[in-house]
mmCIF file of C-alpha atoms and ligand atoms in Angstrom:
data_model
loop_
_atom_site.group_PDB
_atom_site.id
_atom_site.type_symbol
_atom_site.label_atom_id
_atom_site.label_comp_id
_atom_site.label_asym_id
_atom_site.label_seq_id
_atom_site.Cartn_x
_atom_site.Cartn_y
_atom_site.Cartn_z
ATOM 1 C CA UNK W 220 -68.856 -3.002 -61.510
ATOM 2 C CA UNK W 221 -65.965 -0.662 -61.182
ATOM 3 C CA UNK W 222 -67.771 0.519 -57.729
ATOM 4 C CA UNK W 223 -67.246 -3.135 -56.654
ATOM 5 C CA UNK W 224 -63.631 -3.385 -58.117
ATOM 6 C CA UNK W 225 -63.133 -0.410 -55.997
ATOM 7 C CA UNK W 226 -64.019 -1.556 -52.697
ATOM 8 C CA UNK W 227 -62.357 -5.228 -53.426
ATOM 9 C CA UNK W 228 -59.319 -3.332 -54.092
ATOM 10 C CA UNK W 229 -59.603 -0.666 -51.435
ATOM 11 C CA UNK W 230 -60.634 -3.544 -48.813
ATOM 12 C CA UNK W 231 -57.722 -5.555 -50.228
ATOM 13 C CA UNK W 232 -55.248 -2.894 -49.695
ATOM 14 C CA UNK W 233 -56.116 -1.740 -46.231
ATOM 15 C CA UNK W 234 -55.916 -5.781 -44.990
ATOM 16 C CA UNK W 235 -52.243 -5.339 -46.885
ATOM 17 C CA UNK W 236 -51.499 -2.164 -44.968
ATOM 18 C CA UNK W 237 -52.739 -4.005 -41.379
ATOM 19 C CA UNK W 238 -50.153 -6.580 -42.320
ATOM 20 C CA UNK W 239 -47.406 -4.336 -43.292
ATOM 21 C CA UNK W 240 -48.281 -2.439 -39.769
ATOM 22 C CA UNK W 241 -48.534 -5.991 -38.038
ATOM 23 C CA UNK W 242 -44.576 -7.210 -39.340
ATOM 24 C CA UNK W 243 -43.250 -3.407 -38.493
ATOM 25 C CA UNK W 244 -44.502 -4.112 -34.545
ATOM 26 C CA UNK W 245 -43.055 -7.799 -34.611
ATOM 27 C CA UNK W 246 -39.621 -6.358 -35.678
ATOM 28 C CA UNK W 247 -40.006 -3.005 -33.612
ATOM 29 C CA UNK W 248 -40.729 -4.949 -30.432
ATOM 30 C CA UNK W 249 -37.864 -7.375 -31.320
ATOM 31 C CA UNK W 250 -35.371 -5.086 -31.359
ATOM 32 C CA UNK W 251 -36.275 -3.123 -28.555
ATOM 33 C CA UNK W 252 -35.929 -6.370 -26.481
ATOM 34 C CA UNK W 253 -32.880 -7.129 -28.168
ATOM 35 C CA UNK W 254 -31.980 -3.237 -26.855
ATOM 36 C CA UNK W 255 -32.747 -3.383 -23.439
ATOM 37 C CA UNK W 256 -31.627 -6.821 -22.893
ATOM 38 C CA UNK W 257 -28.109 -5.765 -23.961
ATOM 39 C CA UNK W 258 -28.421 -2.264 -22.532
ATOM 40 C CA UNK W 259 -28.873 -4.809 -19.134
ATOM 41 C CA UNK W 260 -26.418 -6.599 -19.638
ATOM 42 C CA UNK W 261 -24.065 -3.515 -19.959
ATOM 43 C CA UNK W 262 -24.849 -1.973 -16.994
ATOM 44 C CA UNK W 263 -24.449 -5.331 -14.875
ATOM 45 C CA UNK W 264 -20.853 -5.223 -16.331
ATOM 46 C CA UNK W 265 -20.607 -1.610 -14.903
ATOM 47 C CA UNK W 266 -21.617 -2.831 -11.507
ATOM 48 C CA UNK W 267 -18.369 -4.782 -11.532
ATOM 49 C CA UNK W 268 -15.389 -3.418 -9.845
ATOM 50 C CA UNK W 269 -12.822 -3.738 -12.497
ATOM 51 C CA UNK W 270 -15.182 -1.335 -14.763
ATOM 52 C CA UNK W 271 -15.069 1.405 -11.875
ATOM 53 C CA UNK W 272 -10.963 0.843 -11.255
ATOM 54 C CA UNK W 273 -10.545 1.108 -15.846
ATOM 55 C CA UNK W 274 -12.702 3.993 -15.817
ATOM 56 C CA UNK W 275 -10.257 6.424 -13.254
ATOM 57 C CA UNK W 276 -8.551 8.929 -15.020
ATOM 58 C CA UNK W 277 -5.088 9.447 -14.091
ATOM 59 C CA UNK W 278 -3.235 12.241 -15.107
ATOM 60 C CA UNK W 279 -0.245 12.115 -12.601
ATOM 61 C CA UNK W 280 3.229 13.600 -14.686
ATOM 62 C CA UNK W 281 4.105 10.568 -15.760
ATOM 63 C CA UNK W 282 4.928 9.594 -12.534
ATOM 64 C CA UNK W 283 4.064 6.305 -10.778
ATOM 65 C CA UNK W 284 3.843 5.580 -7.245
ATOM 66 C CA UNK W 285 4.036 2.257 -5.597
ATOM 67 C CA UNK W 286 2.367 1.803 -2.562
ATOM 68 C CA UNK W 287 4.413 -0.881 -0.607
ATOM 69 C CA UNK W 288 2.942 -2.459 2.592
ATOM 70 C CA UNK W 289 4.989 -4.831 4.528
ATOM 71 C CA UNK W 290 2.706 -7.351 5.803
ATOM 72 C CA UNK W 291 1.556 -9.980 7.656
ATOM 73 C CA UNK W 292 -1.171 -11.371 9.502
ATOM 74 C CA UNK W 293 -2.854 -7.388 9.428
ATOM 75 C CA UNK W 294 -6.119 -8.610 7.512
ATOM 76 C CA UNK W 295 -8.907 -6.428 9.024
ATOM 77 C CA UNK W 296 -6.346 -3.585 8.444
ATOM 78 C CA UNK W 297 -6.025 -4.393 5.171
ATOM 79 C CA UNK W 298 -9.960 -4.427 4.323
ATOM 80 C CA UNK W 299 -10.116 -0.685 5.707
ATOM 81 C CA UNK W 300 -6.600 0.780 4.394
ATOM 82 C CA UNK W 301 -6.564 -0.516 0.685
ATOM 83 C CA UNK W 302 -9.946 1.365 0.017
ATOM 84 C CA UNK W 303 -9.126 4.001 1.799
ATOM 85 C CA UNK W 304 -5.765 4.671 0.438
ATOM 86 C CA UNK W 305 -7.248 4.006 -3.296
ATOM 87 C CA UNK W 306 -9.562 6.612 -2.459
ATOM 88 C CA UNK W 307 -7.337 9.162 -1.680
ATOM 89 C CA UNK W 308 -4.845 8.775 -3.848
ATOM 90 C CA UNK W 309 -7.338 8.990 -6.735
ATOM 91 C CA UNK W 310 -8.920 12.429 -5.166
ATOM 92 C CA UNK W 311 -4.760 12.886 -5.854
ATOM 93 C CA UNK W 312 -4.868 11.746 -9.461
ATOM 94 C CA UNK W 313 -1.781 9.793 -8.476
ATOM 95 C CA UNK W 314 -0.995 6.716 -11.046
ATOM 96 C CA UNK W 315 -0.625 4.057 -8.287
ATOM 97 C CA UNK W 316 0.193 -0.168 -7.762
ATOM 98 C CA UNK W 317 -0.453 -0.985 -4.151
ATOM 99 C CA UNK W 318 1.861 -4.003 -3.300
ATOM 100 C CA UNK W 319 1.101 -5.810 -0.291
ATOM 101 C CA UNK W 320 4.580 -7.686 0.605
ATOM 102 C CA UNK W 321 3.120 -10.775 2.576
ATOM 103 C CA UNK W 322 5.795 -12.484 4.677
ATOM 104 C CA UNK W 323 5.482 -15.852 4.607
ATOM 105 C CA UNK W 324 8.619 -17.576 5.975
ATOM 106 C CA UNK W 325 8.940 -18.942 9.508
ATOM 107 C CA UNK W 326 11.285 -16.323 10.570
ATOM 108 C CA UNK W 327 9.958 -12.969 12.958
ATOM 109 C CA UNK W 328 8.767 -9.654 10.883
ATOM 110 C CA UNK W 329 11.145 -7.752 9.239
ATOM 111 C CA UNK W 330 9.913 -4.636 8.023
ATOM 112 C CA UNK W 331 12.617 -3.230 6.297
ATOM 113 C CA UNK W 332 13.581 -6.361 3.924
ATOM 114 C CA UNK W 333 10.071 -6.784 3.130
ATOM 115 C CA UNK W 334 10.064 -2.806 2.108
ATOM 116 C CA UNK W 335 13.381 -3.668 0.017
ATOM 117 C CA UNK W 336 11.368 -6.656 -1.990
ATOM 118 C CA UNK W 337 8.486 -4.392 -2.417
ATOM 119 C CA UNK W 338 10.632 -1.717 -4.175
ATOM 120 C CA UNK W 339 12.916 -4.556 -6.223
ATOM 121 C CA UNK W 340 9.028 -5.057 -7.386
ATOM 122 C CA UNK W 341 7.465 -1.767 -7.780
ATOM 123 C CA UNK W 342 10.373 -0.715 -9.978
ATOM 124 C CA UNK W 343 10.405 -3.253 -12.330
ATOM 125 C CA UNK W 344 6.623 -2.742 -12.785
ATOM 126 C CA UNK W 345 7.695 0.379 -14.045
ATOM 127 C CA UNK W 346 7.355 2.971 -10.833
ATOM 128 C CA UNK W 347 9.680 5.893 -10.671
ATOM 129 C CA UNK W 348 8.390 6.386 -6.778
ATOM 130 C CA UNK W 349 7.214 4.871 -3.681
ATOM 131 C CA UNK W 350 5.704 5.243 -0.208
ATOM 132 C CA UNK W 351 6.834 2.931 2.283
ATOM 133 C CA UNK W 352 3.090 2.411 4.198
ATOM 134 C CA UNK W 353 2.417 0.706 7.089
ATOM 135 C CA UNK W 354 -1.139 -0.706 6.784
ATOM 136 C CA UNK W 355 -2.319 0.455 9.969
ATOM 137 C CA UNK W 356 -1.900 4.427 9.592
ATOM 138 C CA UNK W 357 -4.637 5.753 6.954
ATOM 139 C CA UNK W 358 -4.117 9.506 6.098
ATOM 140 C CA UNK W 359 -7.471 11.309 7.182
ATOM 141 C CA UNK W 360 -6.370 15.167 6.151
ATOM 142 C CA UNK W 361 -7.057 15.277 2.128
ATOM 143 C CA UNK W 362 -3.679 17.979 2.171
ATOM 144 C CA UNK W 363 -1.262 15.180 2.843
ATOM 145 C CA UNK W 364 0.407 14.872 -0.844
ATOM 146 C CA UNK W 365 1.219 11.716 -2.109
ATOM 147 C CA UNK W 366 2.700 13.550 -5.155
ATOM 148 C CA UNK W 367 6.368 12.645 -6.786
ATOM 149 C CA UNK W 368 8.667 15.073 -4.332
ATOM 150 C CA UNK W 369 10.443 17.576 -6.356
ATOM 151 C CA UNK W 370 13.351 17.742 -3.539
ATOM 152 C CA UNK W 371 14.412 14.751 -1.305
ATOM 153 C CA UNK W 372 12.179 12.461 0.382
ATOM 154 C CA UNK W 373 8.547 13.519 1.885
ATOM 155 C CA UNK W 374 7.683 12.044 5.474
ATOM 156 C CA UNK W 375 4.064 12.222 5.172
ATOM 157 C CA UNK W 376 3.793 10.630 8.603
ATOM 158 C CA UNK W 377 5.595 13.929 10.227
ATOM 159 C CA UNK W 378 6.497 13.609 14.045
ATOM 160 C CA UNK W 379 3.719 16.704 14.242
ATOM 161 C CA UNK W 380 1.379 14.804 12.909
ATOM 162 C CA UNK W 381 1.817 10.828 13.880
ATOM 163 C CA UNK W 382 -0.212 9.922 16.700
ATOM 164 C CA UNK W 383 2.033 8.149 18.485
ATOM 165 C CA UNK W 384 5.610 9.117 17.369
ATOM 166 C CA UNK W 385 7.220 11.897 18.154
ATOM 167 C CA UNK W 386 10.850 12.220 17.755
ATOM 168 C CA UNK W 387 12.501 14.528 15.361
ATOM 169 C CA UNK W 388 14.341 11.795 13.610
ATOM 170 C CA UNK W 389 11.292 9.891 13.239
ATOM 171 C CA UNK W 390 10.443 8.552 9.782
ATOM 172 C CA UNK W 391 8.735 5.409 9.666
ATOM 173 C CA UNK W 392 4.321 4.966 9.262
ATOM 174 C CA UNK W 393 4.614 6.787 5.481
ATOM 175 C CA UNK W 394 7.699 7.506 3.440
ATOM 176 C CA UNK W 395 7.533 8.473 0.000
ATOM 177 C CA UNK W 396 11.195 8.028 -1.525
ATOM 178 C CA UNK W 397 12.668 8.652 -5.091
ATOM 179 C CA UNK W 398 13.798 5.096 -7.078
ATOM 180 C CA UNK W 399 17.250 6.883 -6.946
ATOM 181 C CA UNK W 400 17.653 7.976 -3.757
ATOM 182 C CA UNK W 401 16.321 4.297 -2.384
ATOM 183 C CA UNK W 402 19.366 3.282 -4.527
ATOM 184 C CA UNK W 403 21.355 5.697 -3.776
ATOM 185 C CA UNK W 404 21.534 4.320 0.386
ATOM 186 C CA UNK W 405 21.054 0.447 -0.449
ATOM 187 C CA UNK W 406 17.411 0.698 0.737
ATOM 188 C CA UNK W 407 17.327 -0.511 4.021
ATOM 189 C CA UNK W 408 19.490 -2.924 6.619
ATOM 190 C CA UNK W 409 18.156 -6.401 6.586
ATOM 191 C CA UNK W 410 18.922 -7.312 9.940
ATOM 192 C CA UNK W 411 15.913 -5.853 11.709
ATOM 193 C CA UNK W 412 13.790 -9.204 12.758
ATOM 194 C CA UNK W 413 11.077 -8.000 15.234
ATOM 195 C CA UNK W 414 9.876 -5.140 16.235
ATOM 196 C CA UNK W 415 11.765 -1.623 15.799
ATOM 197 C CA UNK W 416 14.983 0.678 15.084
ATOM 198 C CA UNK W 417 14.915 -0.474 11.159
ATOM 199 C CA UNK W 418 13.223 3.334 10.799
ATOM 200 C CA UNK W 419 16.268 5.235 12.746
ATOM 201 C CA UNK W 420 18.802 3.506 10.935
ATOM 202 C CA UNK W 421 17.510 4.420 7.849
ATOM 203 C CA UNK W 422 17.255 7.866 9.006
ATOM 204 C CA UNK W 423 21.324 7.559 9.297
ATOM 205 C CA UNK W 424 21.521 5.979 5.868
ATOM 206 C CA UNK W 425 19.762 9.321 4.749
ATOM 207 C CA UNK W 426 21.727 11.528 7.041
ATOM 208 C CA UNK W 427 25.153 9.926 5.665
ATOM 209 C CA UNK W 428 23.938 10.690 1.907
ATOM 210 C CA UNK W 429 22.666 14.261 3.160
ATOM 211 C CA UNK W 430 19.042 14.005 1.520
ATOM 212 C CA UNK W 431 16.346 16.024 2.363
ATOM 213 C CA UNK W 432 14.068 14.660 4.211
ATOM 214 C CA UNK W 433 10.816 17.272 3.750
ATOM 215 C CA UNK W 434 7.375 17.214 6.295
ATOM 216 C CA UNK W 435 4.044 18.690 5.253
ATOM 217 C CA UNK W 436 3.675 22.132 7.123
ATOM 218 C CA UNK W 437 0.945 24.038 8.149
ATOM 219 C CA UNK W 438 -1.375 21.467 8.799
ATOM 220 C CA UNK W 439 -4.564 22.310 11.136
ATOM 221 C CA UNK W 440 -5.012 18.698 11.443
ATOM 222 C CA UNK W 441 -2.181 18.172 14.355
ATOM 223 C CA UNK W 442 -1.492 14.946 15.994
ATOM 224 C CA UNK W 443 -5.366 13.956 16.409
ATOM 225 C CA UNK W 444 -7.204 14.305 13.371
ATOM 226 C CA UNK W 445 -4.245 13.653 10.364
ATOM 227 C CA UNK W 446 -4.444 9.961 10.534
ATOM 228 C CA UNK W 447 -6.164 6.875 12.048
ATOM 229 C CA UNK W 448 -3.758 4.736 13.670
ATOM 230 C CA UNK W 449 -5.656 1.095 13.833
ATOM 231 C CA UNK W 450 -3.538 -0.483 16.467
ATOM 232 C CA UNK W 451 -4.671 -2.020 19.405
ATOM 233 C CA UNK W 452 -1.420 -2.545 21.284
ATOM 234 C CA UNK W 453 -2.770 -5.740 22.969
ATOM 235 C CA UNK W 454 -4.706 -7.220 19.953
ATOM 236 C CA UNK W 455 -1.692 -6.320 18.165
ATOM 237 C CA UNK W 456 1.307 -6.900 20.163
ATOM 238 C CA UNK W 457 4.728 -5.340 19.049
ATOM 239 C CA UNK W 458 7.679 -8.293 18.937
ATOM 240 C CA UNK W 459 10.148 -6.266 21.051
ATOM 241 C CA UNK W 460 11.943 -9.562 22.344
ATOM 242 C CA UNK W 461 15.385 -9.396 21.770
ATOM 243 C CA UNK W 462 18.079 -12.731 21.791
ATOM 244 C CA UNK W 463 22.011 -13.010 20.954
ATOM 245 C CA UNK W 464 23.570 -9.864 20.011
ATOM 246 C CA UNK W 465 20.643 -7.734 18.279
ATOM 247 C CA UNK W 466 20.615 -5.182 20.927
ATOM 248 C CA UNK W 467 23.951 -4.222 19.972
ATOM 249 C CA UNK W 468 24.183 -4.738 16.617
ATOM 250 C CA UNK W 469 20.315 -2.850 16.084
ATOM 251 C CA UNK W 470 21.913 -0.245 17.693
ATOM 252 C CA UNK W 471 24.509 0.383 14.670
ATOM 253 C CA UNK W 472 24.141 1.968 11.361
ATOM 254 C CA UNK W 473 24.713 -1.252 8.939
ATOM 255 C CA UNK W 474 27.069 -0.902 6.362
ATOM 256 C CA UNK W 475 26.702 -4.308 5.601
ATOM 257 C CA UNK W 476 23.363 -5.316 4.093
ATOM 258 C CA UNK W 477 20.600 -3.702 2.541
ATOM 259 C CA UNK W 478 18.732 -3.238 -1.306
ATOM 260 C CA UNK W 479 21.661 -4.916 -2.582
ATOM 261 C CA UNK W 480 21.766 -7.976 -0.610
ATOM 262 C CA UNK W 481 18.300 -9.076 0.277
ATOM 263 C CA UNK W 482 17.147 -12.636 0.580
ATOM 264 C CA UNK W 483 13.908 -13.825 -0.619
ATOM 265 C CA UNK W 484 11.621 -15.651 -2.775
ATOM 266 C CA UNK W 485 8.411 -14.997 -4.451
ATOM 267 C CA UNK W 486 6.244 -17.484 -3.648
ATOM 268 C CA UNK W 487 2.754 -16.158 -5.446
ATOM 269 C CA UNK W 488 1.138 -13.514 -6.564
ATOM 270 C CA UNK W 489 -2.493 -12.529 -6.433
ATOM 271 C CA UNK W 490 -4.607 -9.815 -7.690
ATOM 272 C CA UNK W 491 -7.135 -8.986 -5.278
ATOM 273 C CA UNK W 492 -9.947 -6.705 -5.215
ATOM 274 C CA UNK W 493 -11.041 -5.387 -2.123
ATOM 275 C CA UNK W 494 -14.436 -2.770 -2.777
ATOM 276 C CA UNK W 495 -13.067 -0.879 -5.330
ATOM 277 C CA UNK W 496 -9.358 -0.790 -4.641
ATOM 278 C CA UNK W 497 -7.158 -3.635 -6.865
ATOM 279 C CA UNK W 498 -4.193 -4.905 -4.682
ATOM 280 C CA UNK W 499 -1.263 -7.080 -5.445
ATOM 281 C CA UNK W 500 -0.533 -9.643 -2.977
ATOM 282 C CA UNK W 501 2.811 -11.464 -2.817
ATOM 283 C CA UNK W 502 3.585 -13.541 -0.759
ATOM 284 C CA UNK W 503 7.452 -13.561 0.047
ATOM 285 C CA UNK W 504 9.704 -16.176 1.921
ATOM 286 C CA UNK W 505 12.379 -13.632 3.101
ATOM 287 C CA UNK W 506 16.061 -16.071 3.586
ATOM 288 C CA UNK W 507 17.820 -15.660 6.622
ATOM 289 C CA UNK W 508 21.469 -15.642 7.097
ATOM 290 C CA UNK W 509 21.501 -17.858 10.853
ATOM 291 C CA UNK W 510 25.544 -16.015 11.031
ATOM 292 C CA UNK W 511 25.046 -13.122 10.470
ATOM 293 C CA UNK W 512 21.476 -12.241 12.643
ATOM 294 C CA UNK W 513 20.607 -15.448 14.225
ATOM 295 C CA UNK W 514 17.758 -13.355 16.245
ATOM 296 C CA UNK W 515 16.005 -13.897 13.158
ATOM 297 C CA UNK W 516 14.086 -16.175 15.387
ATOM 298 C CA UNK W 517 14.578 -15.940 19.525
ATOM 299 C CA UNK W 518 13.829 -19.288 21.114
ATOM 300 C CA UNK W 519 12.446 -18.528 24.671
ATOM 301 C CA UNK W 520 15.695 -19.048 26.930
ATOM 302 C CA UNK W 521 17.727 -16.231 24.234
ATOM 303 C CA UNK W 522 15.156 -13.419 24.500
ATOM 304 C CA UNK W 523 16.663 -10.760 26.729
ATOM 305 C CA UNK W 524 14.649 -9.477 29.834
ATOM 306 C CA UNK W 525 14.912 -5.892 28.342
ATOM 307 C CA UNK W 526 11.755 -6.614 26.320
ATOM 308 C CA UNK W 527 11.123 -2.876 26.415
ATOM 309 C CA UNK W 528 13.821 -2.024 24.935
ATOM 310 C CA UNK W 529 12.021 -0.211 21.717
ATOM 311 C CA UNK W 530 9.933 1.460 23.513
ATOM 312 C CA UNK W 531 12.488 3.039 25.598
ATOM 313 C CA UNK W 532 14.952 4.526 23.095
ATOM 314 C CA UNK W 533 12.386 5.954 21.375
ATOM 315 C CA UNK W 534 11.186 8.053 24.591
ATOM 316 C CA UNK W 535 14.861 8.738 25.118
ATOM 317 C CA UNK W 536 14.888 10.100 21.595
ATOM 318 C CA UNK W 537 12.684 12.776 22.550
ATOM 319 C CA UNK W 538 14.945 13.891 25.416
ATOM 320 C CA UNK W 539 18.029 13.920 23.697
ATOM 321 C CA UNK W 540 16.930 14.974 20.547
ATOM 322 C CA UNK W 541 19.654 12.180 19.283
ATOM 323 C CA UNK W 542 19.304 8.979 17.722
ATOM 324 C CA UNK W 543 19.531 5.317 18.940
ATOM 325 C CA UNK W 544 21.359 4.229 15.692
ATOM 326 C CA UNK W 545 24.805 5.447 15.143
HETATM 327 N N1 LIG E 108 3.300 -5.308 10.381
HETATM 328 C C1 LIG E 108 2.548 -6.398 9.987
HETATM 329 N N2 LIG E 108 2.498 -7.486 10.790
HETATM 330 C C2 LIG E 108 3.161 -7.546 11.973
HETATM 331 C C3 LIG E 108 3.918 -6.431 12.364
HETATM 332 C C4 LIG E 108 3.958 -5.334 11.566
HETATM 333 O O1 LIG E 108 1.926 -6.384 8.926
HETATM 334 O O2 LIG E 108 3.073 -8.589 12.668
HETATM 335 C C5 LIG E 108 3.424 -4.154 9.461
HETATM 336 C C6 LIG E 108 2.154 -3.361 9.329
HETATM 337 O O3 LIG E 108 2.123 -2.764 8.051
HETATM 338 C C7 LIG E 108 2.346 -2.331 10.399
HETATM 339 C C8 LIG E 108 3.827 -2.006 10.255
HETATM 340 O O4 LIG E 108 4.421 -3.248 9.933
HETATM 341 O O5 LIG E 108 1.533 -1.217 10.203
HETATM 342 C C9 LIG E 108 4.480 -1.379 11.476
HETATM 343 O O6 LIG E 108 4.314 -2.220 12.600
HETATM 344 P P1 LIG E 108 3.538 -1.746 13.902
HETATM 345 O O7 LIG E 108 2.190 -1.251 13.504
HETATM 346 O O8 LIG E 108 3.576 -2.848 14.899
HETATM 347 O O9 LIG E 108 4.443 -0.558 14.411
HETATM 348 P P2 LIG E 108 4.058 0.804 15.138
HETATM 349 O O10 LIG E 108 4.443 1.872 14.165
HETATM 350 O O11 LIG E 108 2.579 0.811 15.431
HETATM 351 O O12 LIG E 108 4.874 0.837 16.371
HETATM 352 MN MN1 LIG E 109 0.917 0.370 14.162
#
């Protein structure tokens, strides 16, 4: 009898124990679903680009650079230089906003009061420093620093290095600038519509304040191989017309206009993400003042033959080691 009670009760327990083993799978292979379906889930979110561009570790002084690109109609440009610049100025650990100022008025490009929006901007986003970048020119030679300049301004776009400009008084393609010293000259003239000379008379604004305007030096790279100039001169054709007065009057330093002064209005602003790189994209309706620079748009019969005109200064530049704007 107690042999029997024995193997009901061992037979009993060992159907218990299959049971107990049974629930423990159920509820082991539950939660490892539950596991790997959020463990999935998780590394779909990584995939995303915002998780990459949260993830960068910045550890730049406290400094902050904004990258301001006047713009317009430069798409394809766009899709190679905000990656690219993003890139590099990560490998940097520079803090950095790219602002892309997006002219969207019916007037001709103006360079320079697109640059004075994008620092009104930049600064009140909270950056101490900025590079003025055109969108075509992408830095190839990892030793071109994008850091805050201890001393004066830093032409990272050096006449040694540029691949098309030359002059010694050169200092458009990339500027880096101070918020103080940007100040300290009224940014830039805002009666440079078209193509050209907004550059040399902001070299005279910098002259007149005697700042420092410092290159990078011994660079291997040269003109060739320091950056990628994306410009097809026929795809992309410079506005070099010129109508009324402008030829004079571009010809002057400006003590007229400038940060102070500029006309404009935000119309948007969008965040976009192009690969990895987050850009902000505003789109500004820059005001013209017909009095004051009525070549803010040249109807055919006012554009002067001297369509050249640019072009030519520039080369004379190099001769007389001078500049165009006094
Ligand atoms: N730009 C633009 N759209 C234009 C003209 C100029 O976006 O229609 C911007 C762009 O950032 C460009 C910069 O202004 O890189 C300088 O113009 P451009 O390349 O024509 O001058 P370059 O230095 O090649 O003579
Ligand atoms: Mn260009």
């Amino acid at each position: 009898m107690a042999f029997l009670l024995n193997q009901v009760f061992h037979s009993y327990g060992l159907r218990l124990c299959r049971i107990k083993i049974l629930i423990l799978c159920i509820f082991t292979t539950f939660f490892i679903g539950c596991f790997l379906s959020f463990a999935s889930i998780n590394s779909a979110e990584c995939n995303c680009n915002t998780a990459k561009i949260s993830s960068i570790k910045i550890s730049s002084g406290g400094h902050k650079l904004g990258v301001v690109v006047p713009f317009r109609d430069r798409f394809e440009e766009l899709l190679e230089f905000a990656p690219h610049i993003h890139k590099f100025l990560v490998a940097q650990n520079i803090d950095h906003t790219i602002y892309i100022i997006n002219q969207v008025d019916q007037y001709r490009f103006n360079r320079a009061s697109l640059i004075n929006v994008g620092f009104i901007i930049a600064i009140s986003e909270g950056c101490d420093y900025f590079v003025m970048h055109d969108v075509d020119l992408l830095p190839l030679n990892p030793l071109l620093s994008y850091a805050y300049p201890s001393d004066g301004l830093f032409h990272v776009a050096s006449p040694e290095l540029h691949p098309r400009y030359h002059y010694p008084s050169f200092v458009g393609g990339i500027l880096i600038v101070k918020r103080e010293d940007f100040q300290r000259v009224n940014g830039m003239s805002n009666k440079y519509w078209g193509w050209g000379l907004e550059d040399d008379e902001f070299y005279v604004r910098l002259k007149e304040a005697k700042l420092k305007i410092i290159r990078p030096t011994n660079l291997t790279s040269g003109v060739k191989s320091s950056f990628r100039h994306v410009h097809d001169r026929v795809w992309r054709k410079r506005d070099m017309a010129k109508c009324f007065n402008q030829q004079e009057v571009n010809r002057r330093r400006d003590r007229q206009t400038g940060l102070k002064d500029v006309m404009y209005q935000v119309q948007s602003q969008h965040t976009v993400i192009i690969d990895n790189a987050s850009v902000n994209v505003i789109n500004v309706a820059l005001k013209c003042n017909r009095t004051l620079t009525p070549w803010c748009l040249c109807s055919e019969e006012n554009k002067s033959s001297t369509a050249n005109f640019g072009k030519v200064n520039r080369n004379q530049n190099v001769k007389n080691k001078n500049n165009a704007v006094r």
